[in-house]
Amino acid sequence: AIAGAKANEYLQEEALANELTAKFYLDWGKEKVAAGYMQEAYYCYARWGAKAKTDDLETRYPQLLQPILQKASSTLSVFETLATLINPVSFSQSSTSKTSSNKSSSSHSLNEVLDLAALLQVSQAISSTIDLDELLQTLSQAMLKTSGGDRCVLLLCQDNQWQVRAIANLQETILESVSLENNSTLPIKLIQYIKNTSETIVINNLTTDLPRIVDDYLHQYQPKSVLGLPIINQGNLVGILYLENSLVSDIFTSDRLLALNFLATQAAISLENARLYHQVNQALQDIQYKEAQSRGIFEAVADGLLITNLETGRVMDANPAYCQMHGYSYSEILQLNPLDFIPPDRHDKFDSFLTTVKIGQEFTCESVCKRPDGTPFDIEIKSVPFWYNGNHCGLSVIRDVTERKQMELSIQEKNRGLEQAMTDLQQAQIQVIQSEKMSALGNLVAGVAHEINNPVGCIVGNTSVVQNYINDLLGVIDLYGQKFPQPGAEVQEELEAIDLEYLREDLPKLVKSMKDGGDRIRDISASLRIFSRADSDQKQKFNLHEGIDSTILILRHRLKANDQYPEIEVITNYGNIPTINCFPGQLNQVFMNILANAIDALDESSQGRSYEDIKAAPNRITINTFIEDNYVRISIKDNGIGMPEEIKNQIFDHLFTTKEIGKGTGLGLAIARQIVEEKHQGTISVNSKLGQGTEFIITLPISAS
């Protein structure tokens, strides 16, 4: 209980626990032991300010408190002692302080011997602190508790600039570096006066002989007691302490001023030491391994630190983090060989470490170690050369990265999941676009073919009937000519007007031409139906040549000659290939994409060329089909401008296009690759060089599973 109360600064509970322990040992007859606890309780009650309680203990247990009571009756007072300890110069300066009321009587202070013990304890804490931030914390709280104030502000002069470095109350201390200029948290005029005079200023109830130092801050907050205390080292003003109590006046008594001056003298020395320490630290930042040379830092580093003799391979030293990481005590680590806790398959890493660091190079690696219970853990090692106790050693920083590795694996797993989700999404997007495109195109083409088919069928079917009717009518006319060789002048004129002989000769030709046109329309309709075949969920037997021909027929309008360019030639070299199991509508879409891209490439290559130049070297698309190794291969080649290597490598990528905005989606060839490779277990590739055209090669298995 005593230890816990002391660690958590519960002073009253520490006092009570000491008193109860003293009573326990006193009842047990252990008076010497009881005396120690009772004296500690007395000190705690005194520091707490429980005057009635210390008086009670003096009355009830004088024999236990005899050493304290003897000190308290010393003829030399605490304040006389302090007066002999304080630097005469600084004390004479503080004695010139201006106060607004008479000095308070010494009855306001605690037991003088206890005050001296507390002051010496605080002074020791201040003098033993060398880190500047820690010193500011300690000094602010010490001044606050010693003075009886409820707010403390510490100002320091750094590089000829005054800054507020610490603001403390009874609950906390806040460290900062804020300029004094226009600072609203302080009475600036009072601080400026102390800067100029190095005098101690005490104000009670805002009554003072120096009314000009009472500024807006003091008028606004109305503190009851105010103290401005210079911190002087070797005649130089190095800092200023501002203290106030917002509730009690006359709190800064002459006794407390003497104690504060004593602490300020020690603070001035400690601040100078801290400044020098800070400068030394700054200078040591460029010195290699400075952290390892300080044992305190060595012990406090969160990562494992290991010093290994490079000649013997033995451990020279290790910090607690390293011992805890590996599951051994410090003594065990010093006795073990590093190879004892390095897995056998990683022993070569240790040999590499010794070799690398011996020649003065840095060694880094990741490895796996095992604890005594066999638990593996991942570590990250960085080692550098290091002289330790006259030995050539290696200083290794070891970090346990097990959690990081697990997190990395988790992130990688999530990334793979996201990548797969993105791939699935892209594939789904392609399938939806493909399905909608083919559905819309198929419906359109099938609808057109259906609408054409009926009237064409009617026309083609009736041409033979019309021919028969014409023959019958001509037969009747011939019969009339035989029976009435003299038809009369009016009939004769009409026969000459219609040129019966020419009509008799030309009319059958006209009917035959109509029949041929109808047959041609019927062939086109059949091709449209072939191209727009709706795929089922199962593959069907399909003649690839019919699919290619139907695609060419649909694109015929783009192949024909116009005012600017002559006709694009399409050469088909069909081999003897069988029908294959496939999704016909999807393969037709592949043919459509490749042939349309070929026409676009030829149109682009024709720009800037005259009609005659193109006529002399015509634009051409060549289609070859053949069987190779139980595969059907389809080659579609144009003699256009070709493409560079960087474009060829991306041509099948999702959303990649070389066309202008609004002319290409970047999905056509991506869909084509999906149809050929994923739907039909085939391959699609491209061969192209600038100025030599482009060739797409489609390979499809004859018997696909």
PDB file of C-alpha atoms in Angstrom, residues 543-545 548 572-579 623-627 632-635:
ATOM      1  CA  ASN A 543     -19.470 -23.355 -90.399  1.00  0.00           C
ATOM      2  CA  LEU A 544     -16.921 -20.616 -89.754  1.00  0.00           C
ATOM      3  CA  HIS A 545     -16.828 -19.654 -93.423  1.00  0.00           C
ATOM      4  CA  ILE A 548     -16.997 -14.752 -91.985  1.00  0.00           C
ATOM      5  CA  THR A 572     -10.662 -15.154 -98.952  1.00  0.00           C
ATOM      6  CA  ASN A 573      -8.429 -18.189 -99.094  1.00  0.00           C
ATOM      7  CA  TYR A 574     -10.624 -20.770 -97.381  1.00  0.00           C
ATOM      8  CA  GLY A 575      -9.154 -24.122 -96.517  1.00  0.00           C
ATOM      9  CA  ASN A 576     -11.064 -27.377 -96.104  1.00  0.00           C
ATOM     10  CA  ILE A 577     -12.088 -26.974 -92.466  1.00  0.00           C
ATOM     11  CA  PRO A 578     -14.882 -28.832 -90.671  1.00  0.00           C
ATOM     12  CA  THR A 579     -17.732 -27.353 -88.690  1.00  0.00           C
ATOM     13  CA  ILE A 623      -8.505 -13.951 -94.867  1.00  0.00           C
ATOM     14  CA  ASN A 624      -6.936 -17.417 -94.663  1.00  0.00           C
ATOM     15  CA  THR A 625      -8.333 -20.487 -92.913  1.00  0.00           C
ATOM     16  CA  PHE A 626      -6.571 -23.822 -92.459  1.00  0.00           C
ATOM     17  CA  ILE A 627      -6.156 -26.759 -90.085  1.00  0.00           C
ATOM     18  CA  VAL A 632      -8.650 -24.349 -86.953  1.00  0.00           C
ATOM     19  CA  ARG A 633      -6.571 -21.239 -87.581  1.00  0.00           C
ATOM     20  CA  ILE A 634      -8.079 -18.059 -89.011  1.00  0.00           C
ATOM     21  CA  SER A 635      -5.768 -15.286 -90.215  1.00  0.00           C
TER      22      SER A 635
END
